PDB file of C-alpha atoms in Angstrom:
ATOM      1  CA  MET A   1     -23.497-152.131 -12.293  1.00 41.00           C
ATOM      2  CA  ILE A   2     -19.771-151.510 -12.860  1.00 36.00           C
ATOM      3  CA  GLY A   3     -18.239-148.752 -10.756  1.00 41.00           C
ATOM      4  CA  VAL A   4     -15.633-146.274 -11.954  1.00 39.00           C
ATOM      5  CA  ILE A   5     -12.780-148.435 -10.670  1.00 40.00           C
ATOM      6  CA  GLY A   6     -14.075-151.528 -12.416  1.00 39.00           C
ATOM      7  CA  VAL A   7     -15.606-153.160  -9.349  1.00 41.00           C
ATOM      8  CA  ILE A   8     -19.187-154.340  -9.228  1.00 43.00           C
ATOM      9  CA  ASP A   9     -21.154-152.135  -6.838  1.00 45.00           C
ATOM     10  CA  MET A  10     -22.898-154.392  -4.361  1.00 44.00           C
ATOM     11  CA  PRO A  11     -26.001-153.248  -2.519  1.00 52.00           C
ATOM     12  CA  ARG A  12     -25.775-152.986   1.236  1.00 60.00           C
ATOM     13  CA  GLN A  13     -27.005-156.036   3.063  1.00 67.00           C
ATOM     14  CA  ALA A  14     -30.448-155.471   4.533  1.00 72.00           C
ATOM     15  CA  ARG A  15     -30.537-155.183   8.289  1.00 80.00           C
ATOM     16  CA  GLU A  16     -31.972-158.110  10.191  1.00 84.00           C
ATOM     17  CA  LYS A  17     -35.517-157.498  11.401  1.00 90.00           C
ATOM     18  CA  SER A  18     -36.216-158.147  15.077  1.00 92.00           C
ATOM     19  CA  SER A  19     -39.310-160.202  15.818  1.00 94.00           C
ATOM     20  CA  THR A  20     -39.524-158.498  19.228  1.00 96.00           C
ATOM     21  CA  GLY A  21     -38.929-155.016  17.865  1.00 96.00           C
ATOM     22  CA  ILE A  22     -35.935-154.647  20.197  1.00 97.00           C
ATOM     23  CA  TYR A  23     -32.522-153.563  18.911  1.00 97.00           C
ATOM     24  CA  HIS A  24     -29.122-152.864  20.397  1.00 97.00           C
ATOM     25  CA  ILE A  25     -27.862-149.800  18.523  1.00 96.00           C
ATOM     26  CA  MET A  26     -24.426-148.216  18.423  1.00 95.00           C
ATOM     27  CA  LEU A  27     -23.721-144.790  16.929  1.00 94.00           C
ATOM     28  CA  ARG A  28     -20.007-144.151  16.395  1.00 92.00           C
ATOM     29  CA  GLY A  29     -18.072-140.992  15.704  1.00 92.00           C
ATOM     30  CA  ILE A  30     -16.618-140.996  12.204  1.00 87.00           C
ATOM     31  CA  ASN A  31     -12.979-142.143  12.323  1.00 80.00           C
ATOM     32  CA  ARG A  32     -13.300-142.381  16.125  1.00 80.00           C
ATOM     33  CA  GLN A  33     -14.175-138.666  16.265  1.00 85.00           C
ATOM     34  CA  LYS A  34     -15.308-137.502  19.674  1.00 90.00           C
ATOM     35  CA  ILE A  35     -19.026-136.771  19.580  1.00 94.00           C
ATOM     36  CA  PHE A  36     -19.127-135.156  23.027  1.00 95.00           C
ATOM     37  CA  GLU A  37     -16.627-132.440  23.914  1.00 92.00           C
ATOM     38  CA  GLU A  38     -18.253-131.584  27.254  1.00 94.00           C
ATOM     39  CA  ASP A  39     -21.193-132.562  29.461  1.00 95.00           C
ATOM     40  CA  LYS A  40     -23.411-129.914  27.864  1.00 97.00           C
ATOM     41  CA  ASP A  41     -23.138-131.914  24.640  1.00 97.00           C
ATOM     42  CA  ARG A  42     -24.185-135.094  26.416  1.00 97.00           C
ATOM     43  CA  GLN A  43     -27.101-133.266  27.974  1.00 97.00           C
ATOM     44  CA  LYS A  44     -28.193-132.053  24.529  1.00 97.00           C
ATOM     45  CA  PHE A  45     -28.037-135.600  23.185  1.00 98.00           C
ATOM     46  CA  MET A  46     -30.241-136.797  26.037  1.00 97.00           C
ATOM     47  CA  GLU A  47     -32.697-133.971  25.355  1.00 97.00           C
ATOM     48  CA  THR A  48     -32.769-135.061  21.712  1.00 97.00           C
ATOM     49  CA  ILE A  49     -33.508-138.661  22.726  1.00 97.00           C
ATOM     50  CA  LEU A  50     -36.354-137.471  24.928  1.00 96.00           C
ATOM     51  CA  GLN A  51     -37.742-135.202  22.221  1.00 96.00           C
ATOM     52  CA  TYR A  52     -37.986-137.978  19.648  1.00 96.00           C
ATOM     53  CA  LYS A  53     -39.093-140.522  22.221  1.00 95.00           C
ATOM     54  CA  THR A  54     -42.259-138.446  22.477  1.00 91.00           C
ATOM     55  CA  ILE A  55     -42.594-138.070  18.706  1.00 94.00           C
ATOM     56  CA  SER A  56     -41.668-141.611  17.627  1.00 94.00           C
ATOM     57  CA  ASN A  57     -43.119-143.377  20.674  1.00 94.00           C
ATOM     58  CA  TYR A  58     -40.249-145.838  21.034  1.00 97.00           C
ATOM     59  CA  LYS A  59     -39.263-147.605  24.240  1.00 97.00           C
ATOM     60  CA  LEU A  60     -35.804-146.870  25.623  1.00 98.00           C
ATOM     61  CA  TYR A  61     -34.545-149.706  27.822  1.00 98.00           C
ATOM     62  CA  GLY A  62     -30.918-148.671  28.148  1.00 98.00           C
ATOM     63  CA  TYR A  63     -28.269-146.213  27.044  1.00 98.00           C
ATOM     64  CA  CYS A  64     -24.647-145.274  27.630  1.00 97.00           C
ATOM     65  CA  LEU A  65     -22.912-142.180  26.292  1.00 97.00           C
ATOM     66  CA  MET A  66     -19.183-142.668  25.817  1.00 94.00           C
ATOM     67  CA  ASP A  67     -16.737-140.123  24.386  1.00 92.00           C
ATOM     68  CA  ASN A  68     -16.863-141.286  20.788  1.00 92.00           C
ATOM     69  CA  HIS A  69     -19.869-143.593  20.619  1.00 93.00           C
ATOM     70  CA  VAL A  70     -23.314-144.215  22.068  1.00 96.00           C
ATOM     71  CA  HIS A  71     -25.150-147.424  22.937  1.00 97.00           C
ATOM     72  CA  LEU A  72     -28.948-147.584  22.896  1.00 97.00           C
ATOM     73  CA  LEU A  73     -31.315-150.453  23.682  1.00 98.00           C
ATOM     74  CA  ILE A  74     -34.570-149.594  21.930  1.00 97.00           C
ATOM     75  CA  ARG A  75     -37.906-151.169  21.022  1.00 97.00           C
ATOM     76  CA  GLU A  76     -39.518-149.725  17.916  1.00 96.00           C
ATOM     77  CA  THR A  77     -43.305-149.300  17.913  1.00 93.00           C
ATOM     78  CA  ASN A  78     -45.151-147.370  15.215  1.00 89.00           C
ATOM     79  CA  GLU A  79     -41.974-146.038  13.573  1.00 94.00           C
ATOM     80  CA  ALA A  80     -39.099-148.083  12.113  1.00 94.00           C
ATOM     81  CA  ILE A  81     -35.875-148.091  14.082  1.00 95.00           C
ATOM     82  CA  SER A  82     -33.947-146.705  11.089  1.00 94.00           C
ATOM     83  CA  LYS A  83     -36.144-143.610  11.049  1.00 95.00           C
ATOM     84  CA  VAL A  84     -35.837-143.211  14.808  1.00 96.00           C
ATOM     85  CA  ILE A  85     -32.030-143.271  14.657  1.00 96.00           C
ATOM     86  CA  LYS A  86     -31.995-140.912  11.686  1.00 95.00           C
ATOM     87  CA  ARG A  87     -34.147-138.407  13.586  1.00 96.00           C
ATOM     88  CA  ILE A  88     -31.909-138.522  16.667  1.00 96.00           C
ATOM     89  CA  SER A  89     -28.567-138.397  14.874  1.00 95.00           C
ATOM     90  CA  SER A  90     -29.521-135.735  12.311  1.00 95.00           C
ATOM     91  CA  SER A  91     -30.927-133.417  14.960  1.00 96.00           C
ATOM     92  CA  TYR A  92     -27.897-133.749  17.220  1.00 96.00           C
ATOM     93  CA  VAL A  93     -25.370-133.316  14.396  1.00 95.00           C
ATOM     94  CA  TYR A  94     -27.128-130.151  13.191  1.00 95.00           C
ATOM     95  CA  TRP A  95     -26.922-128.696  16.701  1.00 96.00           C
ATOM     96  CA  TYR A  96     -23.330-129.864  17.237  1.00 95.00           C
ATOM     97  CA  ASN A  97     -22.099-128.409  13.939  1.00 94.00           C
ATOM     98  CA  GLN A  98     -23.667-125.054  14.730  1.00 94.00           C
ATOM     99  CA  LYS A  99     -22.214-124.990  18.237  1.00 94.00           C
ATOM    100  CA  TYR A 100     -18.672-125.812  17.131  1.00 92.00           C
ATOM    101  CA  ASP A 101     -18.798-123.970  13.807  1.00 91.00           C
ATOM    102  CA  ARG A 102     -17.981-127.065  11.807  1.00 88.00           C
ATOM    103  CA  CYS A 103     -19.365-128.915   8.823  1.00 86.00           C
ATOM    104  CA  GLY A 104     -19.570-132.494   7.581  1.00 86.00           C
ATOM    105  CA  HIS A 105     -20.423-135.805   9.156  1.00 89.00           C
ATOM    106  CA  LEU A 106     -20.059-136.488  12.859  1.00 92.00           C
ATOM    107  CA  PHE A 107     -21.400-140.032  13.066  1.00 91.00           C
ATOM    108  CA  GLN A 108     -20.234-142.938  10.976  1.00 84.00           C
ATOM    109  CA  GLU A 109     -22.859-143.125   8.259  1.00 75.00           C
ATOM    110  CA  ARG A 110     -24.129-146.649   8.879  1.00 82.00           C
ATOM    111  CA  TYR A 111     -24.924-147.261  12.536  1.00 89.00           C
ATOM    112  CA  LYS A 112     -24.345-150.733  13.941  1.00 92.00           C
ATOM    113  CA  SER A 113     -27.269-152.775  15.183  1.00 93.00           C
ATOM    114  CA  GLU A 114     -28.185-156.231  16.378  1.00 94.00           C
ATOM    115  CA  VAL A 115     -31.555-157.822  17.026  1.00 95.00           C
ATOM    116  CA  VAL A 116     -32.522-158.802  20.554  1.00 95.00           C
ATOM    117  CA  GLU A 117     -34.789-161.828  20.328  1.00 95.00           C
ATOM    118  CA  THR A 118     -34.737-163.344  23.808  1.00 95.00           C
ATOM    119  CA  LYS A 119     -35.025-162.079  27.365  1.00 95.00           C
ATOM    120  CA  ALA A 120     -31.690-163.690  28.203  1.00 93.00           C
ATOM    121  CA  TYR A 121     -29.872-161.780  25.482  1.00 94.00           C
ATOM    122  CA  PHE A 122     -31.771-158.616  26.376  1.00 96.00           C
ATOM    123  CA  LEU A 123     -30.260-158.772  29.863  1.00 95.00           C
ATOM    124  CA  THR A 124     -26.828-159.508  28.412  1.00 94.00           C
ATOM    125  CA  ALA A 125     -27.014-156.492  26.103  1.00 95.00           C
ATOM    126  CA  LEU A 126     -28.231-154.277  28.931  1.00 97.00           C
ATOM    127  CA  ARG A 127     -25.335-155.384  31.156  1.00 95.00           C
ATOM    128  CA  TYR A 128     -22.871-154.847  28.309  1.00 95.00           C
ATOM    129  CA  ILE A 129     -24.162-151.306  27.787  1.00 96.00           C
ATOM    130  CA  HIS A 130     -23.912-150.406  31.469  1.00 96.00           C
ATOM    131  CA  GLN A 131     -20.438-151.927  31.839  1.00 93.00           C
ATOM    132  CA  ASN A 132     -18.993-149.996  28.880  1.00 92.00           C
ATOM    133  CA  PRO A 133     -17.302-147.295  31.011  1.00 93.00           C
ATOM    134  CA  VAL A 134     -15.876-149.929  33.385  1.00 91.00           C
ATOM    135  CA  LYS A 135     -14.389-152.026  30.596  1.00 88.00           C
ATOM    136  CA  ALA A 136     -12.978-148.869  29.012  1.00 87.00           C
ATOM    137  CA  ARG A 137     -11.273-148.191  32.389  1.00 89.00           C
ATOM    138  CA  MET A 138     -13.012-144.842  32.744  1.00 91.00           C
ATOM    139  CA  ILE A 139     -14.522-145.788  36.122  1.00 91.00           C
ATOM    140  CA  LYS A 140     -14.397-148.685  38.575  1.00 90.00           C
ATOM    141  CA  ASP A 141     -18.074-148.878  39.548  1.00 92.00           C
ATOM    142  CA  ILE A 142     -20.996-148.515  37.142  1.00 94.00           C
ATOM    143  CA  GLU A 143     -22.984-146.678  39.812  1.00 93.00           C
ATOM    144  CA  THR A 144     -20.616-143.705  39.552  1.00 95.00           C
ATOM    145  CA  TYR A 145     -21.134-143.138  35.819  1.00 95.00           C
ATOM    146  CA  PHE A 146     -23.688-140.398  35.266  1.00 95.00           C
ATOM    147  CA  TRP A 147     -24.274-140.838  31.527  1.00 96.00           C
ATOM    148  CA  SER A 148     -25.885-144.264  31.459  1.00 97.00           C
ATOM    149  CA  SER A 149     -29.291-145.678  32.327  1.00 97.00           C
ATOM    150  CA  TYR A 150     -27.982-147.810  35.191  1.00 97.00           C
ATOM    151  CA  ASN A 151     -29.069-145.463  37.968  1.00 95.00           C
ATOM    152  CA  ASP A 152     -32.512-145.072  36.395  1.00 96.00           C
ATOM    153  CA  TYR A 153     -33.028-148.718  37.353  1.00 97.00           C
ATOM    154  CA  ILE A 154     -31.818-148.177  40.909  1.00 94.00           C
ATOM    155  CA  ASP A 155     -33.529-144.899  41.656  1.00 90.00           C
ATOM    156  CA  HIS A 156     -36.217-142.794  39.994  1.00 84.00           C
ATOM    157  CA  PRO A 157     -36.173-143.233  36.167  1.00 90.00           C
ATOM    158  CA  VAL A 158     -35.840-140.031  34.168  1.00 88.00           C
ATOM    159  CA  ILE A 159     -36.027-141.251  30.592  1.00 94.00           C
ATOM    160  CA  THR A 160     -35.583-145.030  30.712  1.00 97.00           C
ATOM    161  CA  ASP A 161     -38.454-147.530  30.504  1.00 98.00           C
ATOM    162  CA  ILE A 162     -37.362-149.793  33.346  1.00 97.00           C
ATOM    163  CA  ASP A 163     -40.405-152.022  33.908  1.00 97.00           C
ATOM    164  CA  PHE A 164     -39.707-154.537  31.138  1.00 97.00           C
ATOM    165  CA  ALA A 165     -36.214-155.408  32.389  1.00 97.00           C
ATOM    166  CA  LEU A 166     -37.037-155.442  36.104  1.00 97.00           C
ATOM    167  CA  GLU A 167     -40.080-157.668  35.610  1.00 97.00           C
ATOM    168  CA  ILE A 168     -37.819-160.264  33.991  1.00 96.00           C
ATOM    169  CA  PHE A 169     -36.093-160.579  37.354  1.00 96.00           C
ATOM    170  CA  SER A 170     -39.148-160.449  39.623  1.00 97.00           C
ATOM    171  CA  ILE A 171     -42.620-158.975  39.953  1.00 96.00           C
ATOM    172  CA  ASP A 172     -41.521-157.713  43.373  1.00 97.00           C
ATOM    173  CA  ARG A 173     -39.806-154.391  42.584  1.00 95.00           C
ATOM    174  CA  GLN A 174     -37.296-154.395  45.459  1.00 96.00           C
ATOM    175  CA  ILE A 175     -36.245-157.977  44.749  1.00 97.00           C
ATOM    176  CA  ALA A 176     -36.006-157.136  41.049  1.00 97.00           C
ATOM    177  CA  ILE A 177     -33.719-154.167  41.717  1.00 97.00           C
ATOM    178  CA  GLU A 178     -31.376-156.241  43.881  1.00 97.00           C
ATOM    179  CA  LEU A 179     -31.205-158.989  41.253  1.00 97.00           C
ATOM    180  CA  PHE A 180     -30.632-156.378  38.553  1.00 97.00           C
ATOM    181  CA  LYS A 181     -27.722-154.879  40.509  1.00 96.00           C
ATOM    182  CA  LYS A 182     -26.158-158.294  41.037  1.00 95.00           C
ATOM    183  CA  HIS A 183     -26.551-159.219  37.364  1.00 95.00           C
ATOM    184  CA  SER A 184     -25.179-155.860  36.164  1.00 95.00           C
ATOM    185  CA  LYS A 185     -21.962-156.218  38.160  1.00 92.00           C
ATOM    186  CA  GLU A 186     -21.194-159.852  37.318  1.00 89.00           C
ATOM    187  CA  ASN A 187     -17.834-160.512  35.713  1.00 84.00           C
ATOM    188  CA  ASN A 188     -18.358-161.528  32.112  1.00 79.00           C
ATOM    189  CA  ARG A 189     -16.934-161.730  28.621  1.00 78.00           C
ATOM    190  CA  ASP A 190     -19.888-160.124  26.872  1.00 79.00           C
ATOM    191  CA  GLN A 191     -18.998-159.010  23.329  1.00 77.00           C
ATOM    192  CA  CYS A 192     -22.195-157.501  22.006  1.00 83.00           C
ATOM    193  CA  LEU A 193     -21.959-156.030  18.496  1.00 77.00           C
ATOM    194  CA  ASP A 194     -18.392-157.377  18.344  1.00 58.00           C
ATOM    195  CA  TYR A 195     -16.906-153.945  19.033  1.00 52.00           C
ATOM    196  CA  LYS A 196     -13.691-153.159  20.863  1.00 50.00           C
ATOM    197  CA  GLU A 197     -13.787-149.926  22.819  1.00 46.00           C
ATOM    198  CA  SER A 198     -11.584-147.261  21.264  1.00 44.00           C
ATOM    199  CA  ILE A 199     -10.701-145.448  24.480  1.00 44.00           C
ATOM    200  CA  ASN A 200      -6.939-145.672  24.865  1.00 47.00           C
ATOM    201  CA  THR A 201      -3.965-143.911  26.405  1.00 41.00           C
ATOM    202  CA  SER A 202      -2.900-142.346  23.127  1.00 52.00           C
ATOM    203  CA  ASP A 203      -6.238-140.561  22.794  1.00 62.00           C
ATOM    204  CA  ASP A 204      -5.939-139.146  26.305  1.00 65.00           C
ATOM    205  CA  GLU A 205      -2.323-138.074  25.835  1.00 67.00           C
ATOM    206  CA  ILE A 206      -3.066-136.425  22.495  1.00 70.00           C
ATOM    207  CA  MET A 207      -5.930-134.442  23.993  1.00 72.00           C
ATOM    208  CA  LYS A 208      -3.699-133.352  26.902  1.00 71.00           C
ATOM    209  CA  CYS A 209      -1.127-132.096  24.406  1.00 73.00           C
ATOM    210  CA  LEU A 210      -3.786-130.229  22.459  1.00 75.00           C
ATOM    211  CA  ASN A 211      -5.001-128.572  25.651  1.00 78.00           C
ATOM    212  CA  GLN A 212      -1.440-127.552  26.546  1.00 72.00           C
ATOM    213  CA  LEU A 213      -1.100-125.978  23.100  1.00 73.00           C
ATOM    214  CA  GLY A 214      -4.240-123.917  23.674  1.00 76.00           C
ATOM    215  CA  ILE A 215      -6.608-126.137  21.672  1.00 75.00           C
ATOM    216  CA  ARG A 216      -9.630-127.065  23.777  1.00 75.00           C
ATOM    217  CA  THR A 217     -11.473-129.438  21.443  1.00 74.00           C
ATOM    218  CA  VAL A 218     -10.994-131.512  18.290  1.00 72.00           C
ATOM    219  CA  SER A 219     -13.518-129.302  16.494  1.00 75.00           C
ATOM    220  CA  GLU A 220     -11.424-126.229  17.290  1.00 77.00           C
ATOM    221  CA  LEU A 221      -8.352-127.887  15.749  1.00 76.00           C
ATOM    222  CA  GLN A 222     -10.295-128.825  12.615  1.00 72.00           C
ATOM    223  CA  ARG A 223     -11.282-125.185  12.055  1.00 74.00           C
ATOM    224  CA  LEU A 224      -7.707-123.867  12.059  1.00 77.00           C
ATOM    225  CA  GLU A 225      -6.039-122.774   8.845  1.00 77.00           C
ATOM    226  CA  LYS A 226      -4.137-125.654   7.267  1.00 73.00           C
ATOM    227  CA  GLU A 227      -0.606-124.391   8.022  1.00 73.00           C
ATOM    228  CA  HIS A 228      -1.397-123.605  11.662  1.00 73.00           C
ATOM    229  CA  ARG A 229      -3.149-126.915  12.137  1.00 74.00           C
ATOM    230  CA  ASN A 230      -0.260-128.864  10.617  1.00 74.00           C
ATOM    231  CA  ASN A 231       2.192-127.153  12.981  1.00 72.00           C
ATOM    232  CA  ILE A 232       0.052-128.316  15.909  1.00 72.00           C
ATOM    233  CA  ILE A 233      -0.044-131.859  14.487  1.00 72.00           C
ATOM    234  CA  ARG A 234       3.749-131.940  14.097  1.00 68.00           C
ATOM    235  CA  LYS A 235       4.129-131.074  17.774  1.00 65.00           C
ATOM    236  CA  ILE A 236       1.744-133.734  19.059  1.00 68.00           C
ATOM    237  CA  LYS A 237       3.373-136.404  16.862  1.00 59.00           C
ATOM    238  CA  ASN A 238       6.184-136.351  19.415  1.00 56.00           C
ATOM    239  CA  VAL A 239       3.892-137.802  22.072  1.00 54.00           C
ATOM    240  CA  LYS A 240       5.307-141.105  23.315  1.00 46.00           C
ATOM    241  CA  GLY A 241       3.560-144.009  21.618  1.00 49.00           C
ATOM    242  CA  CYS A 242       1.621-141.755  19.262  1.00 57.00           C
ATOM    243  CA  THR A 243       1.277-143.071  15.697  1.00 53.00           C
ATOM    244  CA  ILE A 244      -0.204-141.620  12.537  1.00 51.00           C
ATOM    245  CA  THR A 245      -3.125-143.996  13.012  1.00 51.00           C
ATOM    246  CA  ASP A 246      -3.697-142.643  16.527  1.00 54.00           C
ATOM    247  CA  LEU A 247      -3.608-139.076  15.246  1.00 55.00           C
ATOM    248  CA  THR A 248      -5.966-139.810  12.388  1.00 54.00           C
ATOM    249  CA  GLY A 249      -8.441-141.448  14.726  1.00 53.00           C
ATOM    250  CA  THR A 250      -8.272-138.991  17.594  1.00 57.00           C
ATOM    251  CA  ILE A 251      -8.343-135.702  15.696  1.00 58.00           C
ATOM    252  CA  ASN A 252     -10.104-137.022  12.567  1.00 58.00           C
ATOM    253  CA  LEU A 253      -7.736-135.618   9.958  1.00 50.00           C
ATOM    254  CA  SER A 254      -9.940-136.738   7.097  1.00 44.00           C
ATOM    255  CA  LEU A 255     -12.849-134.505   8.169  1.00 43.00           C
ATOM    256  CA  CYS A 256     -13.023-130.894   6.919  1.00 44.00           C
ATOM    257  CA  PRO A 257      -9.300-130.533   6.047  1.00 41.00           C
ATOM    258  CA  TYR A 258      -9.869-126.831   5.335  1.00 38.00           C
ATOM    259  CA  PRO A 259     -11.865-124.268   7.285  1.00 41.00           C
ATOM    260  CA  CYS A 260     -15.555-124.451   6.451  1.00 41.00           C
ATOM    261  CA  VAL A 261     -16.867-121.388   4.664  1.00 36.00           C
ATOM    262  CA  PRO A 262     -20.563-120.513   5.241  1.00 36.00           C
TER     263      PRO A 262
END
């Protein structure tokens, strides 16, 4: 079928089906939009995961909540992974939009995924997920990051199904935990999902400037009247090293350019 600009519309390529039912999933904020403004938002996302874990009966082997994206290591059971992710993302976005009085998309429409077919790659993906905050230079030790499943493996699990991974290392639980810790902290060049973390100095500096100008969150900026918002943007353009691309990504200029009217 010919589109309006004279280009043949090609159907999206079907996602690869995992023979094990295990997938590494990444949900990203649209245009690098922050999806968590504060820890209460992260807590709500975790509550949403738990809610649909009960409903959809999936296995959650690992997770990591970053500022503008989320990693999940999931095994589908009686419900397809696409439906699981749709349930989680739609529920969270509905709550988030109500909380911050915003409209429109929050997540990039098509989530990224890769199949996990072997135990070796499963452990690689799990390590990659847990090392996300370290590689993004947010922390130095994965044990200090609260919003990942790492400490579920070390201590009492809250939401994570830890048995599958630990039994790969050893049937002896204490030995398995020690081997898991060693594996998780190994230096590596893992590049799962071929994604470069989008945490950078410009993002941090822009947010500091917004805070100094009395704007607490990106969502608050997006709700301002156009003229007021543009005045704020002109001021933060003076941040050292800040480019139009940085601004577009950090504050998501393409989303809801005018205040949303109920």
